[in-house]
Short mmCIF file of C-alpha atoms and ligand atoms in Angstrom, two decimals:
data_model
loop_
_atom_site.label_atom_id
_atom_site.label_comp_id
_atom_site.label_asym_id
_atom_site.label_seq_id
_atom_site.Cartn_x
_atom_site.Cartn_y
_atom_site.Cartn_z
CA MET A 1006 26.38 142.05 153.12
CA LEU A 1007 28.00 144.68 155.31
CA ILE A 1008 25.44 146.75 157.21
CA LEU A 1009 26.09 149.95 159.12
CA SER A 1010 23.27 150.59 161.56
CA ILE A 1011 22.39 153.73 163.48
CA GLU A 1012 20.04 154.19 166.43
CA THR A 1013 19.17 157.54 168.04
CA SER A 1014 15.48 157.20 168.87
CA CYS A 1015 15.69 158.08 172.55
CA ASP A 1016 18.56 158.33 175.01
CA GLU A 1017 21.10 155.95 173.50
CA THR A 1018 23.33 156.79 170.56
CA ALA A 1019 24.51 153.60 168.89
CA VAL A 1020 26.37 152.56 165.74
CA SER A 1021 27.14 149.00 164.62
CA LEU A 1022 28.80 147.31 161.73
CA ILE A 1023 27.33 143.90 161.05
CA GLU A 1024 28.17 141.33 158.40
CA ALA A 1025 25.18 139.26 157.29
CA HIS A 1026 26.05 135.93 155.71
CA GLY A 1027 22.99 134.67 153.85
CA ASP A 1028 19.45 135.92 153.55
CA PHE A 1029 16.97 137.01 156.21
CA PRO A 1030 15.74 135.20 158.33
CA HIS A 1031 18.32 132.44 157.95
CA ALA A 1032 21.46 134.54 157.85
CA LYS A 1033 24.34 134.17 160.21
CA TYR A 1034 25.40 137.52 161.63
CA GLU A 1035 28.80 138.70 162.66
CA ILE A 1036 29.08 141.83 164.80
CA LEU A 1037 32.24 143.46 163.50
CA GLY A 1038 31.94 146.64 165.53
CA ASN A 1039 29.47 147.99 168.03
CA SER A 1040 29.51 151.25 169.99
CA LEU A 1041 26.89 152.70 172.26
CA TRP A 1042 26.73 155.83 174.35
CA SER A 1043 24.03 156.05 176.96
CA GLN A 1044 22.83 159.52 177.94
CA ILE A 1045 21.45 158.34 181.25
CA ASP A 1046 23.76 160.54 183.34
CA THR A 1047 22.63 163.62 181.40
CA HIS A 1048 18.94 162.86 181.75
CA ARG A 1049 19.09 161.77 185.36
CA GLU A 1050 19.38 165.37 186.51
CA TYR A 1051 16.15 166.18 184.66
CA GLY A 1052 14.33 163.16 186.07
CA GLY A 1053 13.71 161.68 182.62
CA VAL A 1054 14.56 162.11 178.96
CA MET A 1055 14.95 165.78 178.06
CA PRO A 1056 14.62 166.08 174.24
CA SER A 1057 16.82 169.14 173.64
CA ALA A 1058 19.67 167.83 175.80
CA GLY A 1059 19.28 164.44 174.12
CA LYS A 1060 19.51 165.92 170.65
CA ARG A 1061 22.68 167.82 171.59
CA GLU A 1062 24.30 164.69 172.95
CA HIS A 1063 23.40 162.59 169.89
CA ILE A 1064 25.04 165.27 167.72
CA ALA A 1065 28.17 165.29 169.88
CA THR A 1066 28.62 161.51 170.04
CA ILE A 1067 27.46 160.04 166.74
CA LEU A 1068 30.62 160.62 164.71
CA PRO A 1069 33.02 159.45 167.47
CA LEU A 1070 30.85 156.33 167.76
CA LEU A 1071 31.04 155.73 164.02
CA GLU A 1072 34.82 156.08 164.15
CA LYS A 1073 35.05 153.71 167.11
CA THR A 1074 32.86 151.12 165.41
CA ILE A 1075 34.85 151.25 162.19
CA HIS A 1076 38.10 151.06 164.11
CA GLU A 1077 36.90 148.07 166.11
CA SER A 1078 35.85 146.27 162.94
CA GLY A 1079 39.26 146.66 161.35
CA LEU A 1080 37.54 147.74 158.15
CA GLY A 1081 39.76 149.95 156.04
CA PRO A 1082 38.59 152.52 153.53
CA TYR A 1083 38.46 151.24 149.97
CA ASP A 1084 38.84 154.68 148.49
CA PHE A 1085 41.35 156.83 150.33
CA SER A 1086 41.07 160.04 148.43
CA PRO A 1087 37.61 160.29 147.04
CA ALA A 1088 36.66 163.28 144.98
CA ILE A 1089 34.35 165.67 146.68
CA THR A 1090 32.57 168.07 144.40
CA PRO A 1091 31.20 171.39 145.68
CA GLU A 1092 27.73 170.01 144.87
CA LEU A 1093 28.22 166.96 147.08
CA GLU A 1094 29.60 169.08 149.90
CA GLU A 1095 26.63 171.40 149.59
CA LYS A 1096 24.21 168.46 149.71
CA VAL A 1097 25.83 167.16 152.89
CA ARG A 1098 25.60 170.59 154.49
CA THR A 1099 21.95 170.95 153.52
CA THR A 1100 21.15 167.49 154.88
CA LEU A 1101 22.78 168.31 158.21
CA ASN A 1102 21.77 171.95 158.45
CA ARG A 1103 19.90 171.38 161.70
CA GLU A 1104 22.74 169.45 163.31
CA LEU A 1105 25.08 172.40 163.91
CA SER A 1106 28.70 171.42 163.49
CA LEU A 1107 28.07 167.83 162.45
CA ALA A 1108 28.40 168.58 158.72
CA ASP A 1109 31.89 170.06 159.24
CA GLN A 1110 32.96 167.11 161.37
CA LEU A 1111 31.64 164.55 158.92
CA LEU A 1112 33.23 166.26 155.91
CA THR A 1113 36.58 166.37 157.72
CA PHE A 1114 36.25 162.69 158.59
CA TYR A 1115 35.43 161.90 154.97
CA LYS A 1116 38.36 163.86 153.62
CA GLU A 1117 40.72 162.11 156.05
CA HIS A 1118 39.41 158.58 155.76
CA GLY A 1119 37.59 158.30 152.48
CA ARG A 1120 34.83 155.84 151.80
CA PHE A 1121 34.10 152.51 153.37
CA ALA A 1122 32.69 149.57 151.45
CA VAL A 1123 29.44 149.30 153.35
CA ASP A 1124 26.55 147.73 151.41
CA LEU A 1125 23.66 149.16 153.36
CA ILE A 1126 23.00 151.84 155.97
CA ALA A 1127 20.10 151.05 158.32
CA VAL A 1128 18.70 153.82 160.46
CA THR A 1129 15.85 154.06 162.96
CA THR A 1130 13.21 156.41 161.56
CA GLY A 1131 10.66 155.76 164.33
CA PRO A 1132 8.98 155.46 166.67
CA GLY A 1133 10.83 157.58 169.17
CA LEU A 1134 11.54 161.09 170.24
CA GLU A 1135 11.44 163.25 167.13
CA PRO A 1136 14.39 165.61 167.82
CA ALA A 1137 16.54 162.60 168.72
CA LEU A 1138 15.48 160.57 165.68
CA TRP A 1139 16.32 163.38 163.27
CA VAL A 1140 19.99 163.34 164.25
CA GLY A 1141 20.38 159.68 163.24
CA VAL A 1142 18.24 160.07 160.13
CA ASN A 1143 20.10 163.13 158.82
CA PHE A 1144 23.50 161.68 159.72
CA ALA A 1145 22.63 158.46 157.88
CA LYS A 1146 21.45 160.40 154.83
CA ALA A 1147 24.64 162.47 154.72
CA LEU A 1148 26.79 159.37 155.10
CA ALA A 1149 24.82 157.62 152.33
CA LEU A 1150 25.53 160.55 150.02
CA LEU A 1151 29.25 160.54 150.78
CA TRP A 1152 29.72 156.78 150.62
CA ASP A 1153 27.21 156.30 147.83
CA THR A 1154 25.45 153.63 149.88
CA PRO A 1155 21.76 152.62 149.85
CA ILE A 1156 19.85 153.41 153.00
CA VAL A 1157 16.96 151.55 154.62
CA PRO A 1158 14.53 153.03 157.17
CA THR A 1159 13.90 150.73 160.11
CA ASN A 1160 11.29 150.52 162.80
CA HIS A 1161 12.61 150.59 166.35
CA MET A 1162 9.95 148.18 167.67
CA GLU A 1163 10.66 145.62 164.95
CA GLY A 1164 14.27 145.95 166.03
CA HIS A 1165 13.30 145.03 169.60
CA ILE A 1166 11.46 141.94 168.31
CA LEU A 1167 14.45 140.77 166.27
CA ALA A 1168 16.88 141.45 169.14
CA SER A 1169 14.84 139.13 171.34
CA ILE A 1170 15.25 136.21 168.94
CA TYR A 1171 18.91 136.93 168.19
CA ASP A 1172 20.39 133.70 169.34
CA VAL A 1173 24.02 133.91 170.39
CA GLU A 1174 24.06 130.21 171.21
CA ARG A 1175 22.87 129.33 167.75
CA ASP A 1176 25.79 130.80 165.89
CA ASP A 1177 24.37 134.32 165.91
CA GLN A 1178 21.33 133.47 163.85
CA LEU A 1179 17.73 134.33 164.47
CA ALA A 1180 15.72 131.71 166.32
CA ASP A 1181 13.42 129.63 164.16
CA ILE A 1182 10.23 130.93 165.68
CA VAL A 1183 6.98 129.10 165.00
CA PHE A 1184 4.04 131.22 163.77
CA PRO A 1185 1.64 132.58 164.77
CA SER A 1186 3.91 134.30 167.21
CA LEU A 1187 3.07 136.91 169.81
CA ALA A 1188 5.37 139.80 170.60
CA LEU A 1189 5.01 141.47 173.96
CA LEU A 1190 6.85 144.77 173.66
CA ILE A 1191 7.54 146.51 176.93
CA SER A 1192 9.69 149.61 176.93
CA GLY A 1193 9.78 153.16 178.21
CA GLY A 1194 7.60 154.45 175.41
CA HIS A 1195 5.57 151.39 174.39
CA THR A 1196 3.58 148.53 175.81
CA GLU A 1197 1.87 146.44 173.18
CA PHE A 1198 0.91 143.01 171.96
CA ILE A 1199 1.80 142.33 168.34
CA LEU A 1200 0.46 139.33 166.46
CA MET A 1201 2.94 137.99 163.92
CA LYS A 1202 1.47 135.55 161.44
CA ASP A 1203 4.71 135.46 159.50
CA TRP A 1204 7.97 137.37 159.20
CA GLY A 1205 7.24 141.02 158.62
CA HIS A 1206 3.48 140.72 159.32
CA TYR A 1207 2.68 142.77 162.36
CA GLU A 1208 -0.77 143.42 163.77
CA LYS A 1209 -1.28 145.30 167.02
CA ILE A 1210 -3.86 143.42 169.09
CA GLY A 1211 -3.51 145.21 172.41
CA GLN A 1212 -1.72 148.08 174.06
CA THR A 1213 -1.57 150.29 177.09
CA LEU A 1214 -4.31 152.87 177.30
CA ASP A 1215 -2.10 155.27 179.24
CA ASP A 1216 1.45 154.87 180.59
CA ALA A 1217 3.96 152.44 179.11
CA VAL A 1218 5.20 149.85 181.58
CA GLY A 1219 8.76 151.26 181.59
CA GLU A 1220 7.30 154.71 182.20
CA ALA A 1221 5.37 153.31 185.17
CA PHE A 1222 8.61 151.83 186.57
CA ASP A 1223 10.29 155.21 186.11
CA LYS A 1224 7.45 157.14 187.76
CA VAL A 1225 7.07 154.76 190.69
CA ALA A 1226 10.84 154.94 191.21
CA ARG A 1227 10.52 158.72 191.44
CA LEU A 1228 7.75 158.38 194.02
CA LEU A 1229 10.10 156.20 196.03
CA GLY A 1230 12.98 158.66 195.73
CA LEU A 1231 14.96 156.42 193.37
CA PRO A 1232 16.90 157.79 190.37
CA TYR A 1233 16.08 157.53 186.66
CA PRO A 1234 15.82 155.06 184.94
CA GLY A 1235 13.62 153.44 187.53
CA GLY A 1236 13.31 149.92 186.14
CA PRO A 1237 16.63 148.52 187.34
CA GLU A 1238 16.35 150.43 190.67
CA ILE A 1239 12.90 149.02 191.44
CA SER A 1240 13.92 145.56 190.42
CA LYS A 1241 17.00 145.58 192.66
CA ARG A 1242 14.93 146.63 195.69
CA ALA A 1243 12.15 144.19 194.88
CA ALA A 1244 14.69 141.35 194.86
CA THR A 1245 15.89 142.43 198.31
CA ALA A 1246 12.30 142.47 199.61
CA ARG A 1247 11.74 138.93 198.32
CA LYS A 1248 14.98 137.73 199.84
CA LYS A 1249 14.10 139.27 203.19
CA LYS A 1250 10.49 138.08 202.86
CA LEU A 1251 9.25 141.56 203.79
CA PRO A 1252 5.51 141.75 204.40
CA THR A 1253 3.18 143.43 201.90
CA PHE A 1254 3.40 147.21 202.29
CA THR A 1255 0.28 147.92 200.33
CA LYS A 1256 -2.26 145.83 198.46
CA LEU A 1257 -2.21 147.20 194.91
CA PRO A 1258 -4.97 146.67 192.33
CA VAL A 1259 -4.21 144.41 189.37
CA PRO A 1260 -5.33 146.68 186.51
CA MET A 1261 -7.48 145.66 183.51
CA ILE A 1262 -7.52 142.04 184.50
CA GLY A 1263 -11.21 141.54 183.78
CA SER A 1264 -11.42 143.83 180.74
CA GLY A 1265 -11.81 140.92 178.33
CA ASP A 1266 -9.51 142.55 175.77
CA LEU A 1267 -5.74 142.69 175.45
CA ASN A 1268 -5.34 146.27 176.56
CA LEU A 1269 -3.37 147.33 179.60
CA SER A 1270 -3.22 150.32 181.89
CA PHE A 1271 -0.55 151.38 184.36
CA SER A 1272 -1.57 154.87 185.30
CA GLY A 1273 -4.00 153.77 188.05
CA LEU A 1274 -1.40 151.46 189.50
CA LYS A 1275 1.10 154.30 189.71
CA THR A 1276 -1.55 156.48 191.38
CA ALA A 1277 -2.28 153.72 193.89
CA VAL A 1278 1.42 153.66 194.78
CA ARG A 1279 1.35 157.43 195.16
CA TYR A 1280 -1.55 157.27 197.62
CA ALA A 1281 0.11 154.47 199.54
CA VAL A 1282 3.40 156.31 200.04
CA GLN A 1283 2.52 160.01 200.13
CA ASP A 1284 3.24 161.85 203.38
CA LYS A 1285 4.99 158.80 204.79
CA GLU A 1286 8.55 158.48 205.98
CA LEU A 1287 9.67 155.34 204.16
CA SER A 1288 12.44 153.19 205.55
CA GLU A 1289 14.72 151.28 203.18
CA ASP A 1290 12.68 148.17 203.83
CA ASP A 1291 9.45 150.06 203.07
CA VAL A 1292 10.87 151.19 199.72
CA ALA A 1293 11.92 147.63 198.95
CA ALA A 1294 8.50 146.29 199.92
CA VAL A 1295 6.62 148.82 197.74
CA ALA A 1296 9.00 148.09 194.84
CA ARG A 1297 8.24 144.39 195.25
CA ASP A 1298 4.47 144.93 195.57
CA PHE A 1299 4.51 147.03 192.39
CA GLU A 1300 6.71 144.63 190.42
CA ASP A 1301 4.57 141.67 191.48
CA VAL A 1302 1.42 143.32 190.10
CA VAL A 1303 3.12 144.33 186.83
CA ALA A 1304 4.44 140.81 186.33
CA GLU A 1305 1.04 139.31 187.11
CA VAL A 1306 -0.93 141.52 184.73
CA LEU A 1307 1.59 141.02 181.92
CA MET A 1308 1.55 137.26 182.46
CA ARG A 1309 -2.24 137.02 182.57
CA LYS A 1310 -2.83 139.20 179.51
CA THR A 1311 -0.11 137.30 177.63
CA THR A 1312 -1.82 134.02 178.46
CA ASP A 1313 -5.16 135.45 177.23
CA ALA A 1314 -3.54 136.57 173.97
CA ILE A 1315 -1.99 133.12 173.48
CA ASP A 1316 -5.38 131.46 173.96
CA GLN A 1317 -7.29 133.91 171.80
CA HIS A 1318 -4.93 133.71 168.83
CA GLY A 1319 -3.62 130.14 168.91
CA ILE A 1320 -0.11 131.42 169.54
CA LYS A 1321 2.85 129.03 169.11
CA SER A 1322 5.72 131.23 170.29
CA LEU A 1323 6.20 134.30 172.44
CA VAL A 1324 8.78 137.03 171.88
CA VAL A 1325 9.28 139.48 174.74
CA GLY A 1326 11.25 142.62 173.89
CA GLY A 1327 12.01 146.21 174.90
CA GLY A 1328 13.91 147.64 177.84
CA VAL A 1329 11.62 146.17 180.50
CA SER A 1330 12.22 142.64 179.18
CA ALA A 1331 15.52 142.84 181.07
CA ASN A 1332 13.44 142.49 184.23
CA GLN A 1333 14.28 139.07 185.65
CA HIS A 1334 11.19 138.81 187.82
CA ILE A 1335 8.82 139.45 184.91
CA LYS A 1336 10.78 136.90 182.87
CA ARG A 1337 10.56 134.30 185.63
CA VAL A 1338 6.83 134.82 186.14
CA ILE A 1339 6.01 134.59 182.43
CA GLU A 1340 8.30 131.59 181.83
CA SER A 1341 7.23 129.58 184.84
CA ASN A 1342 3.59 130.19 184.12
CA LEU A 1343 3.91 129.23 180.46
CA LEU A 1344 5.65 126.03 181.43
CA ILE A 1345 2.47 124.95 183.17
CA SER A 1346 -0.28 126.57 181.09
CA HIS A 1347 1.26 126.34 177.59
CA PRO A 1348 4.28 124.02 177.63
CA ASP A 1349 4.26 123.91 173.82
CA VAL A 1350 4.82 127.68 173.51
CA THR A 1351 8.48 128.68 173.44
CA ALA A 1352 9.29 132.06 174.98
CA TYR A 1353 12.17 134.20 173.74
CA PHE A 1354 13.80 136.99 175.71
CA PRO A 1355 16.69 139.15 174.46
CA PRO A 1356 20.27 138.12 175.17
CA PRO A 1357 22.12 140.28 177.71
CA GLY A 1358 22.88 143.72 176.35
CA LEU A 1359 20.20 143.60 173.65
CA SER A 1360 17.13 144.33 175.77
CA THR A 1361 17.58 148.08 176.02
CA ASP A 1362 18.09 150.26 172.96
CA ASN A 1363 21.00 149.32 170.71
CA SER A 1364 21.96 149.43 167.04
CA ILE A 1365 22.51 145.70 166.53
CA MET A 1366 18.74 145.30 166.47
CA ILE A 1367 18.51 148.06 163.87
CA GLY A 1368 21.03 146.22 161.68
CA LEU A 1369 18.85 143.10 161.89
CA ALA A 1370 15.70 145.06 160.99
CA GLY A 1371 17.56 146.76 158.16
CA HIS A 1372 18.65 143.38 156.81
CA ALA A 1373 15.05 142.17 156.90
CA HIS A 1374 14.01 145.09 154.72
CA LYS A 1375 17.04 145.45 152.48
CA ALA A 1376 14.74 145.17 149.44
CA SER A 1377 13.15 148.49 150.40
CA ALA A 1378 16.46 150.35 150.51
CA LEU A 1379 16.53 153.77 148.88
CA THR A 1380 19.31 155.24 146.80
CA PRO A 1381 21.31 158.00 148.54
CA ALA A 1382 19.47 160.60 146.45
CA GLY A 1383 16.09 158.92 147.01
CA ALA A 1384 16.73 158.89 150.76
CA SER A 1385 16.08 162.63 150.91
CA ILE A 1386 12.41 161.76 151.50
CA LEU A 1387 13.21 159.95 154.75
CA ALA A 1388 11.74 161.64 157.78
CA ALA A 1389 11.77 160.96 161.49
CA GLU A 1390 8.45 159.52 162.56
CA GLY A 1391 8.32 160.22 166.23
CA ASN A 1392 6.65 162.38 168.78
CA LYS A 1393 7.74 165.40 170.68
CA LYS A 1394 6.46 164.11 173.97
CA HIS A 1395 8.79 164.79 176.84
CA ARG A 1396 9.48 161.49 178.47
CA GLN A 1397 10.31 163.58 181.41
CA ILE A 1398 8.89 164.46 184.76
CA PRO A 1399 10.81 167.56 185.84
CA LEU A 1400 12.44 166.99 189.18
CA GLY A 1401 10.37 168.49 191.92
CA GLU A 1402 7.16 168.13 189.93
CA GLN A 1403 4.51 165.89 191.37
CA ILE A 1404 3.63 162.68 189.61
CA VAL A 1405 -0.08 162.47 188.94
O1 LIG B 1058 13.61 149.95 175.18
P1 LIG B 1058 14.24 150.97 176.06
O2 LIG B 1058 15.73 150.93 176.27
O3 LIG B 1058 13.92 152.41 175.55
C1 LIG B 1058 12.71 152.72 174.94
O4 LIG B 1058 12.57 152.41 173.73
O5 LIG B 1058 11.84 153.21 175.70
O6 LIG B 1058 13.49 150.89 177.48
C2 LIG B 1058 13.81 151.73 178.55
C3 LIG B 1058 12.88 151.43 179.71
C4 LIG B 1058 13.01 152.40 180.88
O7 LIG B 1058 11.72 152.85 181.25
C5 LIG B 1058 13.64 151.56 181.99
O8 LIG B 1058 13.24 151.94 183.29
C6 LIG B 1058 13.12 150.18 181.64
O9 LIG B 1058 13.16 150.12 180.23
N1 LIG B 1058 13.95 149.11 182.21
C7 LIG B 1058 13.50 148.22 183.12
C8 LIG B 1058 14.60 147.39 183.45
N2 LIG B 1058 15.68 147.80 182.72
C9 LIG B 1058 15.25 148.85 181.96
N3 LIG B 1058 12.29 148.07 183.67
C10 LIG B 1058 12.13 147.09 184.57
N4 LIG B 1058 13.13 146.27 184.98
C11 LIG B 1058 14.37 146.38 184.43
N5 LIG B 1058 15.34 145.55 184.84
ZN1 LIG B 1059 13.43 150.81 172.75
#
């Protein structure tokens, strides 16, 4: 089964072509083509993700990325000169009427290249930033109409879970996770514990009550004068502080540790950092020390809550996913602790390149749900299920 997958939920535009050999979850996957454009440079000047600029950039990059992915895969069109009726052209234009020139570009591409023998189009419908999501959803719908291909809506968070068990050392198959499994999803928009009793069974058993952990990294980075996205910046400095054995800059509270439930909170921690650093001239070592103090507390609270969740639900495997799962310190703390407290629980972290947003994970999620695919005409009901929240702290604005 040849799957074209599309991701535009936040600040990455991504398109992949994946061949699935066999059925989910035992298929072997082959990545035939994979292209990704990160909008980080655009958003950096706003201090976070700016929805309108993001939407514009998704529109500008999605077709070039599709072309690049197809080119990389070596897949040729199976129908060079397909008929295009005025009705079909009209449908494509209506589908893409909010995406400015994208309809013209796509129709030109179609007239030049024809159709490609893709079996399924998978697209992220949520959660994410609504204006960004719509670009991918409408583009996928238009493509489905032109190529006469079924289309399957996929959930971005399920994608993160599947990316984390995508095992490149096991012939590109999914790891054979033992249930019940716990997913710890830590990204810029989400921080949640998901109980998985089986494939496709997801129950949220805990979540952040305020900021997502990635958001906290981004905000603390801003307080320290570091650029967006803050996660990698903080983690680099924290590593330096550990190497130099810098003393504690500030004793930060470990939030929600005695709450008895599986909820988390990062807003108070961020505020504590703000109080500790405001009106101070910070040296490079100070910045590194604060970054380390902050990262230590985040790793500790995630590790302790994860351990609680494992105990409370008889968990047999742990899947850590989302952009923040790229954090090596958090990974080390969780893994080394599990080795002692729960040596029978296997922990899975995403392979390099699959922790932050990508479309390979959307292809995997699409494959899992291929039975729910809609016909190109039926796909007109698909809608972006996101929010309009600005994941953005305008530069110059104070972080509260
Ligand atoms: O999953 P993702 O790419 O996008 C969302 O779905 O939100 O996650 C992005 C988030 C950002 O907040 C970024 O700062 C954080 O992941 N991040 C990290 C690291 N790499 C990315 N946070 C901590 N340490 C990292 N190494
Ligand atoms: Zn994500």
